[in-house]
Amino acid sequence: MDHRKRRDEEMAYISDEAVFEEQKITRRLVDQLNTADSSDFERLKELAHNLVRGSRKDLFIVPPFRCDYGFHIEAGNHVFINYNCTILDVGKVHIGNHVLIAPNVSIYTAGHPIHPETRKTGYEYGIPVTIEDNVWIGGNVVIVPGVTIGENAVIGAGSVVTKDIPANTIAAGNPCKVIRSITEEDRKYYYKDREFDPEALEDMRERSHE
């Protein structure tokens, strides 16, 4: 079986010449994004959509950014990816709508066998990662293969996410664990015990109906 097909079927595969040819195309697109005028927001948005070929409306990536293929990433509407994000998209990476990804986040679908004799044969694998709608991922977070982060979840800065995180929770740590659920009480705060002022509350009500 062709190694590209093995890779896409989540089987063990080898990065042969056909795989490298796909990566060459992607690296040229990555270079275009990373060397573009960082103040030209419309051009950056256009380049992001060229690179992440499974993207929909309003994907914005702040360079520098790294990925292996781009076409293995599916991004929903209104996705923001901040500086220094690395996505090893050997396996599929699904990013839902209204997802915020802070600086220095690494999303890994790629891995290698544990046993040294099988590892040195060159076989590797890609297992998908799913980030559902309205997730906020804090700075310096690492997400490993096979993880699903449920909708509305918040992942604290510096976390290493090794297992699925339920929806509507705040989780943090290494390994990342649920700290508490997100409740209606959280609605009135923007940072710890700091509450939104009346002007901001009114603005948010108007925006919610747009």
PDB file of C-alpha atoms in Angstrom:
ATOM      1  CA  MET A   1       0.000   0.000   0.000  1.00  0.00           C
ATOM      2  CA  ASP A   2       1.172   3.531  -0.802  1.00  0.00           C
ATOM      3  CA  HIS A   3       2.657   5.179   2.315  1.00  0.00           C
ATOM      4  CA  ARG A   4       0.533   8.297   1.850  1.00  0.00           C
ATOM      5  CA  LYS A   5      -2.573   6.120   1.974  1.00  0.00           C
ATOM      6  CA  ARG A   6      -1.219   4.254   5.005  1.00  0.00           C
ATOM      7  CA  ARG A   7      -0.639   7.610   6.732  1.00  0.00           C
ATOM      8  CA  ASP A   8      -4.136   8.846   5.938  1.00  0.00           C
ATOM      9  CA  GLU A   9      -5.673   5.560   7.129  1.00  0.00           C
ATOM     10  CA  GLU A  10      -3.961   6.058  10.539  1.00  0.00           C
ATOM     11  CA  MET A  11      -1.677   3.086   9.871  1.00  0.00           C
ATOM     12  CA  ALA A  12       2.048   2.898  10.538  1.00  0.00           C
ATOM     13  CA  TYR A  13       3.841   4.414   7.543  1.00  0.00           C
ATOM     14  CA  ILE A  14       7.240   5.659   6.332  1.00  0.00           C
ATOM     15  CA  SER A  15       7.966   9.164   5.086  1.00  0.00           C
ATOM     16  CA  ASP A  16       9.116   8.196   1.591  1.00  0.00           C
ATOM     17  CA  GLU A  17       9.738  10.388  -1.437  1.00  0.00           C
ATOM     18  CA  ALA A  18       6.019  10.762  -2.224  1.00  0.00           C
ATOM     19  CA  VAL A  19       5.374  11.964   1.326  1.00  0.00           C
ATOM     20  CA  PHE A  20       8.303  14.392   1.128  1.00  0.00           C
ATOM     21  CA  GLU A  21       6.953  15.829  -2.132  1.00  0.00           C
ATOM     22  CA  GLU A  22       3.711  16.765  -0.367  1.00  0.00           C
ATOM     23  CA  GLN A  23       5.673  18.366   2.451  1.00  0.00           C
ATOM     24  CA  LYS A  24       7.745  20.407  -0.029  1.00  0.00           C
ATOM     25  CA  ILE A  25       4.581  22.040  -1.389  1.00  0.00           C
ATOM     26  CA  THR A  26       3.421  22.861   2.124  1.00  0.00           C
ATOM     27  CA  ARG A  27       6.774  24.273   3.187  1.00  0.00           C
ATOM     28  CA  ARG A  28       6.668  26.749   0.317  1.00  0.00           C
ATOM     29  CA  LEU A  29       3.228  27.904   1.477  1.00  0.00           C
ATOM     30  CA  VAL A  30       4.461  28.127   5.087  1.00  0.00           C
ATOM     31  CA  ASP A  31       7.408  30.242   3.945  1.00  0.00           C
ATOM     32  CA  GLN A  32       5.054  32.615   2.114  1.00  0.00           C
ATOM     33  CA  LEU A  33       3.033  33.122   5.302  1.00  0.00           C
ATOM     34  CA  ASN A  34       6.070  33.524   7.537  1.00  0.00           C
ATOM     35  CA  THR A  35       7.806  36.059   5.276  1.00  0.00           C
ATOM     36  CA  ALA A  36       4.755  38.181   4.444  1.00  0.00           C
ATOM     37  CA  ASP A  37       4.328  41.772   5.645  1.00  0.00           C
ATOM     38  CA  SER A  38       3.055  41.223   9.187  1.00  0.00           C
ATOM     39  CA  SER A  39       1.004  44.434   9.033  1.00  0.00           C
ATOM     40  CA  ASP A  40      -0.919  43.333   5.918  1.00  0.00           C
ATOM     41  CA  PHE A  41      -3.766  41.557   7.703  1.00  0.00           C
ATOM     42  CA  GLU A  42      -5.786  40.836   4.551  1.00  0.00           C
ATOM     43  CA  ARG A  43      -2.791  39.190   2.880  1.00  0.00           C
ATOM     44  CA  LEU A  44      -2.079  37.123   6.003  1.00  0.00           C
ATOM     45  CA  LYS A  45      -5.678  35.933   6.051  1.00  0.00           C
ATOM     46  CA  GLU A  46      -5.470  34.994   2.361  1.00  0.00           C
ATOM     47  CA  LEU A  47      -2.226  33.066   2.903  1.00  0.00           C
ATOM     48  CA  ALA A  48      -3.673  31.265   5.931  1.00  0.00           C
ATOM     49  CA  HIS A  49      -6.595  30.034   3.834  1.00  0.00           C
ATOM     50  CA  ASN A  50      -4.218  28.935   1.055  1.00  0.00           C
ATOM     51  CA  LEU A  51      -2.168  26.937   3.539  1.00  0.00           C
ATOM     52  CA  VAL A  52      -4.940  25.429   5.668  1.00  0.00           C
ATOM     53  CA  ARG A  53      -6.955  24.112   2.761  1.00  0.00           C
ATOM     54  CA  GLY A  54      -9.739  22.785   4.986  1.00  0.00           C
ATOM     55  CA  SER A  55     -10.449  26.212   6.479  1.00  0.00           C
ATOM     56  CA  ARG A  56     -13.691  28.160   6.328  1.00  0.00           C
ATOM     57  CA  LYS A  57     -14.513  31.806   7.170  1.00  0.00           C
ATOM     58  CA  ASP A  58     -12.111  34.165   8.952  1.00  0.00           C
ATOM     59  CA  LEU A  59      -9.122  31.992   9.791  1.00  0.00           C
ATOM     60  CA  PHE A  60      -6.274  34.225  10.986  1.00  0.00           C
ATOM     61  CA  ILE A  61      -2.764  32.955  11.735  1.00  0.00           C
ATOM     62  CA  VAL A  62      -0.130  35.243  13.246  1.00  0.00           C
ATOM     63  CA  PRO A  63       3.243  34.127  11.892  1.00  0.00           C
ATOM     64  CA  PRO A  64       5.546  32.412  12.488  1.00  0.00           C
ATOM     65  CA  PHE A  65       3.603  29.196  12.026  1.00  0.00           C
ATOM     66  CA  ARG A  66       4.623  25.630  11.195  1.00  0.00           C
ATOM     67  CA  CYS A  67       2.739  22.602   9.912  1.00  0.00           C
ATOM     68  CA  ASP A  68       3.503  19.493   7.862  1.00  0.00           C
ATOM     69  CA  TYR A  69       0.691  19.417   5.311  1.00  0.00           C
ATOM     70  CA  GLY A  70      -2.008  22.039   5.892  1.00  0.00           C
ATOM     71  CA  PHE A  71      -4.600  19.963   4.033  1.00  0.00           C
ATOM     72  CA  HIS A  72      -4.876  17.713   7.100  1.00  0.00           C
ATOM     73  CA  ILE A  73      -6.078  20.702   9.162  1.00  0.00           C
ATOM     74  CA  GLU A  74      -9.772  21.551   9.139  1.00  0.00           C
ATOM     75  CA  ALA A  75     -10.536  24.928  10.725  1.00  0.00           C
ATOM     76  CA  GLY A  76     -14.024  26.301  11.314  1.00  0.00           C
ATOM     77  CA  ASN A  77     -15.287  29.875  11.250  1.00  0.00           C
ATOM     78  CA  HIS A  78     -13.575  32.641  13.234  1.00  0.00           C
ATOM     79  CA  VAL A  79     -10.417  30.778  14.294  1.00  0.00           C
ATOM     80  CA  PHE A  80      -7.471  32.775  15.659  1.00  0.00           C
ATOM     81  CA  ILE A  81      -3.997  31.208  15.946  1.00  0.00           C
ATOM     82  CA  ASN A  82      -1.354  33.335  17.667  1.00  0.00           C
ATOM     83  CA  TYR A  83       2.463  33.460  17.321  1.00  0.00           C
ATOM     84  CA  ASN A  84       4.684  30.371  17.104  1.00  0.00           C
ATOM     85  CA  CYS A  85       2.048  27.690  16.690  1.00  0.00           C
ATOM     86  CA  THR A  86       3.264  24.289  15.506  1.00  0.00           C
ATOM     87  CA  ILE A  87       0.787  21.735  14.178  1.00  0.00           C
ATOM     88  CA  LEU A  88       2.247  18.370  13.192  1.00  0.00           C
ATOM     89  CA  ASP A  89      -0.742  17.380  11.086  1.00  0.00           C
ATOM     90  CA  VAL A  90       0.279  13.888  10.016  1.00  0.00           C
ATOM     91  CA  GLY A  91      -3.133  12.863  11.340  1.00  0.00           C
ATOM     92  CA  LYS A  92      -6.211  15.036  10.887  1.00  0.00           C
ATOM     93  CA  VAL A  93      -6.582  18.110  13.105  1.00  0.00           C
ATOM     94  CA  HIS A  94     -10.140  19.375  13.452  1.00  0.00           C
ATOM     95  CA  ILE A  95     -10.503  22.892  14.885  1.00  0.00           C
ATOM     96  CA  GLY A  96     -14.069  24.048  15.478  1.00  0.00           C
ATOM     97  CA  ASN A  97     -15.695  27.480  15.262  1.00  0.00           C
ATOM     98  CA  HIS A  98     -14.612  30.439  17.428  1.00  0.00           C
ATOM     99  CA  VAL A  99     -11.438  28.725  18.668  1.00  0.00           C
ATOM    100  CA  LEU A 100      -8.643  30.838  20.197  1.00  0.00           C
ATOM    101  CA  ILE A 101      -5.100  29.442  20.235  1.00  0.00           C
ATOM    102  CA  ALA A 102      -2.548  31.448  22.260  1.00  0.00           C
ATOM    103  CA  PRO A 103       1.188  31.813  21.482  1.00  0.00           C
ATOM    104  CA  ASN A 104       3.596  28.864  21.480  1.00  0.00           C
ATOM    105  CA  VAL A 105       0.949  26.147  21.281  1.00  0.00           C
ATOM    106  CA  SER A 106       2.017  22.779  19.857  1.00  0.00           C
ATOM    107  CA  ILE A 107      -0.490  20.279  18.482  1.00  0.00           C
ATOM    108  CA  TYR A 108       1.040  16.891  17.761  1.00  0.00           C
ATOM    109  CA  THR A 109      -0.693  14.108  15.853  1.00  0.00           C
ATOM    110  CA  ALA A 110       2.617  12.487  14.919  1.00  0.00           C
ATOM    111  CA  GLY A 111       4.464   9.842  16.898  1.00  0.00           C
ATOM    112  CA  HIS A 112       6.929   6.962  16.762  1.00  0.00           C
ATOM    113  CA  PRO A 113       6.890   3.407  18.154  1.00  0.00           C
ATOM    114  CA  ILE A 114       8.062   2.948  21.744  1.00  0.00           C
ATOM    115  CA  HIS A 115      10.297  -0.070  21.120  1.00  0.00           C
ATOM    116  CA  PRO A 116      13.748   1.026  19.872  1.00  0.00           C
ATOM    117  CA  GLU A 117      14.064  -1.729  17.268  1.00  0.00           C
ATOM    118  CA  THR A 118      10.770  -0.845  15.585  1.00  0.00           C
ATOM    119  CA  ARG A 119      11.385   2.879  15.994  1.00  0.00           C
ATOM    120  CA  LYS A 120      14.659   2.807  14.068  1.00  0.00           C
ATOM    121  CA  THR A 121      12.974   1.209  11.030  1.00  0.00           C
ATOM    122  CA  GLY A 122      11.531   4.625  10.220  1.00  0.00           C
ATOM    123  CA  TYR A 123       7.887   3.732  10.759  1.00  0.00           C
ATOM    124  CA  GLU A 124       5.750   6.427  12.366  1.00  0.00           C
ATOM    125  CA  TYR A 125       2.071   7.281  12.703  1.00  0.00           C
ATOM    126  CA  GLY A 126      -0.516  10.070  12.864  1.00  0.00           C
ATOM    127  CA  ILE A 127      -3.527   9.975  15.188  1.00  0.00           C
ATOM    128  CA  PRO A 128      -6.148  12.775  14.918  1.00  0.00           C
ATOM    129  CA  VAL A 129      -6.689  15.634  17.365  1.00  0.00           C
ATOM    130  CA  THR A 130     -10.073  17.343  17.737  1.00  0.00           C
ATOM    131  CA  ILE A 131     -10.654  20.802  19.217  1.00  0.00           C
ATOM    132  CA  GLU A 132     -14.376  21.514  19.381  1.00  0.00           C
ATOM    133  CA  ASP A 133     -16.238  24.853  19.128  1.00  0.00           C
ATOM    134  CA  ASN A 134     -15.483  27.831  21.399  1.00  0.00           C
ATOM    135  CA  VAL A 135     -12.331  26.381  22.943  1.00  0.00           C
ATOM    136  CA  TRP A 136      -9.603  28.669  24.305  1.00  0.00           C
ATOM    137  CA  ILE A 137      -6.124  27.135  24.482  1.00  0.00           C
ATOM    138  CA  GLY A 138      -3.648  29.060  26.635  1.00  0.00           C
ATOM    139  CA  GLY A 139      -0.013  29.817  25.877  1.00  0.00           C
ATOM    140  CA  ASN A 140       2.660  27.097  25.726  1.00  0.00           C
ATOM    141  CA  VAL A 141       0.116  24.271  25.723  1.00  0.00           C
ATOM    142  CA  VAL A 142       1.082  20.907  24.219  1.00  0.00           C
ATOM    143  CA  ILE A 143      -1.629  18.607  22.835  1.00  0.00           C
ATOM    144  CA  VAL A 144      -0.625  15.016  22.065  1.00  0.00           C
ATOM    145  CA  PRO A 145      -2.060  12.532  19.526  1.00  0.00           C
ATOM    146  CA  GLY A 146      -5.592  11.231  19.924  1.00  0.00           C
ATOM    147  CA  VAL A 147      -6.909  13.982  22.211  1.00  0.00           C
ATOM    148  CA  THR A 148     -10.352  15.597  21.970  1.00  0.00           C
ATOM    149  CA  ILE A 149     -11.012  18.898  23.746  1.00  0.00           C
ATOM    150  CA  GLY A 150     -14.743  19.423  24.299  1.00  0.00           C
ATOM    151  CA  GLU A 151     -16.665  22.542  23.310  1.00  0.00           C
ATOM    152  CA  ASN A 152     -16.310  25.712  25.409  1.00  0.00           C
ATOM    153  CA  ALA A 153     -13.358  24.278  27.366  1.00  0.00           C
ATOM    154  CA  VAL A 154     -10.461  26.465  28.544  1.00  0.00           C
ATOM    155  CA  ILE A 155      -6.964  24.956  28.725  1.00  0.00           C
ATOM    156  CA  GLY A 156      -4.645  26.779  31.137  1.00  0.00           C
ATOM    157  CA  ALA A 157      -1.244  28.032  30.018  1.00  0.00           C
ATOM    158  CA  GLY A 158       1.622  25.557  30.103  1.00  0.00           C
ATOM    159  CA  SER A 159      -0.591  22.472  30.164  1.00  0.00           C
ATOM    160  CA  VAL A 160       0.264  19.155  28.540  1.00  0.00           C
ATOM    161  CA  VAL A 161      -2.992  17.619  27.313  1.00  0.00           C
ATOM    162  CA  THR A 162      -2.627  13.831  27.228  1.00  0.00           C
ATOM    163  CA  LYS A 163      -6.292  12.798  27.624  1.00  0.00           C
ATOM    164  CA  ASP A 164      -9.700  14.030  26.460  1.00  0.00           C
ATOM    165  CA  ILE A 165     -11.046  17.138  28.201  1.00  0.00           C
ATOM    166  CA  PRO A 166     -14.830  17.371  28.749  1.00  0.00           C
ATOM    167  CA  ALA A 167     -16.929  20.211  27.408  1.00  0.00           C
ATOM    168  CA  ASN A 168     -17.612  23.305  29.542  1.00  0.00           C
ATOM    169  CA  THR A 169     -14.635  22.845  31.851  1.00  0.00           C
ATOM    170  CA  ILE A 170     -11.445  24.628  32.844  1.00  0.00           C
ATOM    171  CA  ALA A 171      -8.448  22.277  32.780  1.00  0.00           C
ATOM    172  CA  ALA A 172      -4.745  22.789  33.434  1.00  0.00           C
ATOM    173  CA  GLY A 173      -1.523  21.118  34.501  1.00  0.00           C
ATOM    174  CA  ASN A 174       0.941  18.457  33.415  1.00  0.00           C
ATOM    175  CA  PRO A 175      -0.779  16.155  32.788  1.00  0.00           C
ATOM    176  CA  CYS A 176      -3.778  18.389  32.125  1.00  0.00           C
ATOM    177  CA  LYS A 177      -6.738  17.741  34.464  1.00  0.00           C
ATOM    178  CA  VAL A 178     -10.141  19.317  34.960  1.00  0.00           C
ATOM    179  CA  ILE A 179     -10.133  22.016  37.655  1.00  0.00           C
ATOM    180  CA  ARG A 180     -13.802  22.962  37.583  1.00  0.00           C
ATOM    181  CA  SER A 181     -16.839  23.434  35.369  1.00  0.00           C
ATOM    182  CA  ILE A 182     -17.645  26.721  33.630  1.00  0.00           C
ATOM    183  CA  THR A 183     -20.856  28.140  35.123  1.00  0.00           C
ATOM    184  CA  GLU A 184     -23.291  30.983  34.473  1.00  0.00           C
ATOM    185  CA  GLU A 185     -21.548  32.916  37.259  1.00  0.00           C
ATOM    186  CA  ASP A 186     -18.465  33.182  35.009  1.00  0.00           C
ATOM    187  CA  ARG A 187     -20.400  35.288  32.500  1.00  0.00           C
ATOM    188  CA  LYS A 188     -19.950  38.577  34.399  1.00  0.00           C
ATOM    189  CA  TYR A 189     -16.143  38.357  34.744  1.00  0.00           C
ATOM    190  CA  TYR A 190     -13.423  39.051  32.192  1.00  0.00           C
ATOM    191  CA  TYR A 191     -10.421  38.221  34.419  1.00  0.00           C
ATOM    192  CA  LYS A 192     -10.532  36.521  37.810  1.00  0.00           C
ATOM    193  CA  ASP A 193     -12.709  38.811  40.003  1.00  0.00           C
ATOM    194  CA  ARG A 194     -12.794  41.741  37.533  1.00  0.00           C
ATOM    195  CA  GLU A 195     -16.327  42.327  36.283  1.00  0.00           C
ATOM    196  CA  PHE A 196     -17.405  43.749  32.929  1.00  0.00           C
ATOM    197  CA  ASP A 197     -18.504  47.398  33.101  1.00  0.00           C
ATOM    198  CA  PRO A 198     -22.014  48.441  31.943  1.00  0.00           C
ATOM    199  CA  GLU A 199     -20.756  49.807  28.608  1.00  0.00           C
ATOM    200  CA  ALA A 200     -19.028  46.519  27.763  1.00  0.00           C
ATOM    201  CA  LEU A 201     -22.062  44.502  28.843  1.00  0.00           C
ATOM    202  CA  GLU A 202     -24.331  46.526  26.544  1.00  0.00           C
ATOM    203  CA  ASP A 203     -21.864  46.164  23.668  1.00  0.00           C
ATOM    204  CA  MET A 204     -21.728  42.400  24.171  1.00  0.00           C
ATOM    205  CA  ARG A 205     -25.531  42.185  24.150  1.00  0.00           C
ATOM    206  CA  GLU A 206     -25.608  44.008  20.793  1.00  0.00           C
ATOM    207  CA  ARG A 207     -22.843  41.843  19.351  1.00  0.00           C
ATOM    208  CA  SER A 208     -24.617  38.659  20.396  1.00  0.00           C
ATOM    209  CA  HIS A 209     -27.525  39.605  18.104  1.00  0.00           C
ATOM    210  CA  GLU A 210     -25.374  40.413  15.043  1.00  0.00           C
TER     211      GLU A 210
END
